[in-house]
CSV table of C-alpha atoms in Angstrom, one decimal:
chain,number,residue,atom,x,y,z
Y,1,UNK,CA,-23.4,6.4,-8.2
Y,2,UNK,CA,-22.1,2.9,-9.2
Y,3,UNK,CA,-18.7,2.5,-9.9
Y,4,UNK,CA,-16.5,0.2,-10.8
Y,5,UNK,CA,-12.5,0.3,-10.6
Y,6,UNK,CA,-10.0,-2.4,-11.9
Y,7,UNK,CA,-6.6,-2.7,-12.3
Y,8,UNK,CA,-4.9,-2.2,-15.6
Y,9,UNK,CA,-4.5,-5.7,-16.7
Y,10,UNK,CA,-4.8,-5.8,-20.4
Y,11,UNK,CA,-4.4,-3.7,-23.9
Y,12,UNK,CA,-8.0,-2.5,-23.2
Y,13,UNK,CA,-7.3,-1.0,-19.8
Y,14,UNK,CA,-3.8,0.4,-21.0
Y,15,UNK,CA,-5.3,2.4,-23.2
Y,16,UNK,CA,-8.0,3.7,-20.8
Y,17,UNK,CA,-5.9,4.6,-18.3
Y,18,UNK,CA,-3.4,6.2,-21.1
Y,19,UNK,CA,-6.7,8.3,-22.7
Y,20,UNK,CA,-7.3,10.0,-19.2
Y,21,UNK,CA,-3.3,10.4,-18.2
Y,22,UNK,CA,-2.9,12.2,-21.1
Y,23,UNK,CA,-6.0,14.4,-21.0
Y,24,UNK,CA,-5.4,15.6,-17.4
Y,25,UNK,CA,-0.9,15.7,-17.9
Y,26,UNK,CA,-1.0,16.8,-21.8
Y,27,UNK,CA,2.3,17.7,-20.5
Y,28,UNK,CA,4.0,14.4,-20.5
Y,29,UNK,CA,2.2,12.4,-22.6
Y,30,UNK,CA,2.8,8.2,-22.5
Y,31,UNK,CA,2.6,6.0,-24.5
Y,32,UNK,CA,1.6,2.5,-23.7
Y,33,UNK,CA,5.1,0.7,-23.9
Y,34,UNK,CA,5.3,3.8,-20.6
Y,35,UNK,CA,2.8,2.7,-19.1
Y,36,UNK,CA,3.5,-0.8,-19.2
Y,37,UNK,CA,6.7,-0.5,-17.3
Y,38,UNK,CA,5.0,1.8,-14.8
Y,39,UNK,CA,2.4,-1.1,-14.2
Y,40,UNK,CA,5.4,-3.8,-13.4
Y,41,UNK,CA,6.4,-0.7,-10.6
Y,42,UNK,CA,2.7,0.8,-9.5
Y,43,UNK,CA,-0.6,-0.2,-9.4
Y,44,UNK,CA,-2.4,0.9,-11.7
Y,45,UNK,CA,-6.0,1.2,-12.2
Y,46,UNK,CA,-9.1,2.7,-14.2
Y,47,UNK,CA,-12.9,3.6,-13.2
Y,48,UNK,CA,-15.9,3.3,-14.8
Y,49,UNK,CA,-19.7,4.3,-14.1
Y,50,UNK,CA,-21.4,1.4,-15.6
Y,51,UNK,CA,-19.2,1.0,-19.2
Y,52,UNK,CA,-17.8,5.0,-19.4
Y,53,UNK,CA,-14.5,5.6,-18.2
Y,54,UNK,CA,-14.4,8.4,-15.6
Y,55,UNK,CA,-11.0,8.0,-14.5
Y,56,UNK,CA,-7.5,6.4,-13.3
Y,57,UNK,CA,-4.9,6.0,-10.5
Y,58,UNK,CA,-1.9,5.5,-9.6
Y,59,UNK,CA,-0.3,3.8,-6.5
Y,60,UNK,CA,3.1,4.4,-5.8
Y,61,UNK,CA,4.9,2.4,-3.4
Y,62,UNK,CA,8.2,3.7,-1.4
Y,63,UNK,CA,11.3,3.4,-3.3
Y,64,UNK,CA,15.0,4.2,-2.8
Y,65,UNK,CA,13.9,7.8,-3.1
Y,66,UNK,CA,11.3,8.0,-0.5
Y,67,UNK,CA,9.9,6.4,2.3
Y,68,UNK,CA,6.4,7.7,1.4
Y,69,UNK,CA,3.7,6.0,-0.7
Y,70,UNK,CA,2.3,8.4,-3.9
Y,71,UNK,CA,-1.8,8.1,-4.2
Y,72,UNK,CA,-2.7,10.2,-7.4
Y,73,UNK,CA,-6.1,10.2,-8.9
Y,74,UNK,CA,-7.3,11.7,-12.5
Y,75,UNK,CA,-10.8,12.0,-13.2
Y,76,UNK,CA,-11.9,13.2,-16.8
Y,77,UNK,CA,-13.0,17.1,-16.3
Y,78,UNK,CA,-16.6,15.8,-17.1
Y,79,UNK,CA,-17.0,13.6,-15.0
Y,80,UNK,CA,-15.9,15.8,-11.8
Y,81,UNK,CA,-18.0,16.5,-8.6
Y,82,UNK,CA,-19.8,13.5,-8.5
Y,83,UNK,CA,-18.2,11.7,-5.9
Y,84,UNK,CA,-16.0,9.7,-8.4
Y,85,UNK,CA,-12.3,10.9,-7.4
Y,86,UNK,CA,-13.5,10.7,-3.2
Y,87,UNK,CA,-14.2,6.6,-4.0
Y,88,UNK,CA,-11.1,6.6,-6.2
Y,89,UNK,CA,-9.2,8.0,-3.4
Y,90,UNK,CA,-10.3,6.4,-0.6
Y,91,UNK,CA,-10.0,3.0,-2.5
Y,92,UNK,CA,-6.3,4.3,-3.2
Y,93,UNK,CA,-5.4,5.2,0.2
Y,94,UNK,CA,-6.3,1.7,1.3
Y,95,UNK,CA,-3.9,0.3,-0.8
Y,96,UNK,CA,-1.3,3.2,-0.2
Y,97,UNK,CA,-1.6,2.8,3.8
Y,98,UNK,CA,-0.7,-0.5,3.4
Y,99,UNK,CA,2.6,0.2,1.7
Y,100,UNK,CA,3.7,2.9,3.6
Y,101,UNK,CA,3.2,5.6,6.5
Y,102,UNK,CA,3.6,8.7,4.6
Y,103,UNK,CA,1.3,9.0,1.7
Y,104,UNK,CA,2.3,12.3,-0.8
Y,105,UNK,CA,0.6,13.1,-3.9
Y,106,UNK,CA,1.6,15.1,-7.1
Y,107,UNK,CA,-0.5,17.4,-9.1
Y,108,UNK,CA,0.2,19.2,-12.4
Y,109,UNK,CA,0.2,22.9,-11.1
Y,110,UNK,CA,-2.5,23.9,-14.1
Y,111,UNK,CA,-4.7,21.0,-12.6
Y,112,UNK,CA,-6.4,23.9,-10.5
Y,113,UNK,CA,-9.1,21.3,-9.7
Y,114,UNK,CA,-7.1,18.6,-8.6
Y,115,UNK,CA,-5.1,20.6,-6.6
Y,116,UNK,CA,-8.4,21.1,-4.2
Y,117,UNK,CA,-9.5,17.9,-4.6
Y,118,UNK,CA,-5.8,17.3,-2.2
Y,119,UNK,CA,-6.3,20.1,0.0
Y,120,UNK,CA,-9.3,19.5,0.8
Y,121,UNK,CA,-8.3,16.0,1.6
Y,122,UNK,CA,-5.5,17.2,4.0
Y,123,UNK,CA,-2.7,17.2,1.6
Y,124,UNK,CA,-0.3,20.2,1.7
Y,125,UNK,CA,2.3,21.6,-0.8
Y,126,UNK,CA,6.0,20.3,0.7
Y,127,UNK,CA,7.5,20.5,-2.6
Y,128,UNK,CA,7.5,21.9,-6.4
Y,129,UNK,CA,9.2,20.9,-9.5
Y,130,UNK,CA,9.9,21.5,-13.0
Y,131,UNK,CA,10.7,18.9,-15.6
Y,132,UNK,CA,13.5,20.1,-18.0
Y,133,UNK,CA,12.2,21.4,-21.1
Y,134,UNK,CA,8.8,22.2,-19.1
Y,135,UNK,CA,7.1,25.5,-17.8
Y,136,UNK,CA,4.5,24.3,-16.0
Y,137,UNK,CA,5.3,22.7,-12.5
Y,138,UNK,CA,4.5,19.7,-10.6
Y,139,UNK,CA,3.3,20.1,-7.3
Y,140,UNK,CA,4.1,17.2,-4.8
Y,141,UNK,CA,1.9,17.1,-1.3
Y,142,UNK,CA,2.2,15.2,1.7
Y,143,UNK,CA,-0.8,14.0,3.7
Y,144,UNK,CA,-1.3,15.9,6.9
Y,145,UNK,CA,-1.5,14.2,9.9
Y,146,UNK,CA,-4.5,14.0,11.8
């Protein structure tokens, strides 16, 4: 498995990362003047396997709202039990445990894969949420400690 992940850093990458955020959250789609702001927040970045994009991420870093850094990681559904999102993440987490103690994560509740991908990672469900206007939830997890 080669892969390759950089951060979004031009239109090209923008609109990588915005294909696979809004295949994985159909939900709340953005566009790219939405991502654009949330790069001058986050980090954000995209994967590839040689030239195709498998997926992107997200690094939040603590804010007036929380003390905890937010690691979340999309990989397109094809793409998925290849090791892909384990490299993602544990790139992620490097860059989160720098930032912060606490790492959560948040998970579309329909993202039934995603959603084991945490658990099985040693997040667990401390919180769930529902956008107004929404029915489907948000789940946010918090990384157990080991």
């Amino acid at each position: 498995m080669s892969l390759r992940i950089e951060p979004v850093s031009d239109d090209a990458t923008l609109r990588d990362w915005q294909h696979v955020h809004n295949e994985i959250i159909p939900t709340d789609p953005l566009s790219l003047d939405d991502i654009r702001e949330r790069a001058r927040r986050n980090r954000l970045t995209v994967a590839y396997s040689g030239e195709l994009l498998v997926g992107c991420s997200t690094v939040r870093p603590p804010s007036d709202e929380t003390t905890a850094a937010t690691v979340i990681v999309r990989v397109l559904p094809e793409h998925r039990r290849r090791g892909f999102g384990t490299a993602m993440y544990e790139s992620e987490l490097a860059e989160a445990r720098d930032l912060a103690a606490t790492i959560e994560t948040i998970i579309l509740e329909s993202n039934q894969d995603g959603l084991r991908f945490a658990e099985k990672h040693g997040f667990v469900e401390f919180e769930r949420y529902v956008l107004p206007g929404a029915t489907i939830a948000y789940l946010t997890l918090r990384l157990a400690d080991r």
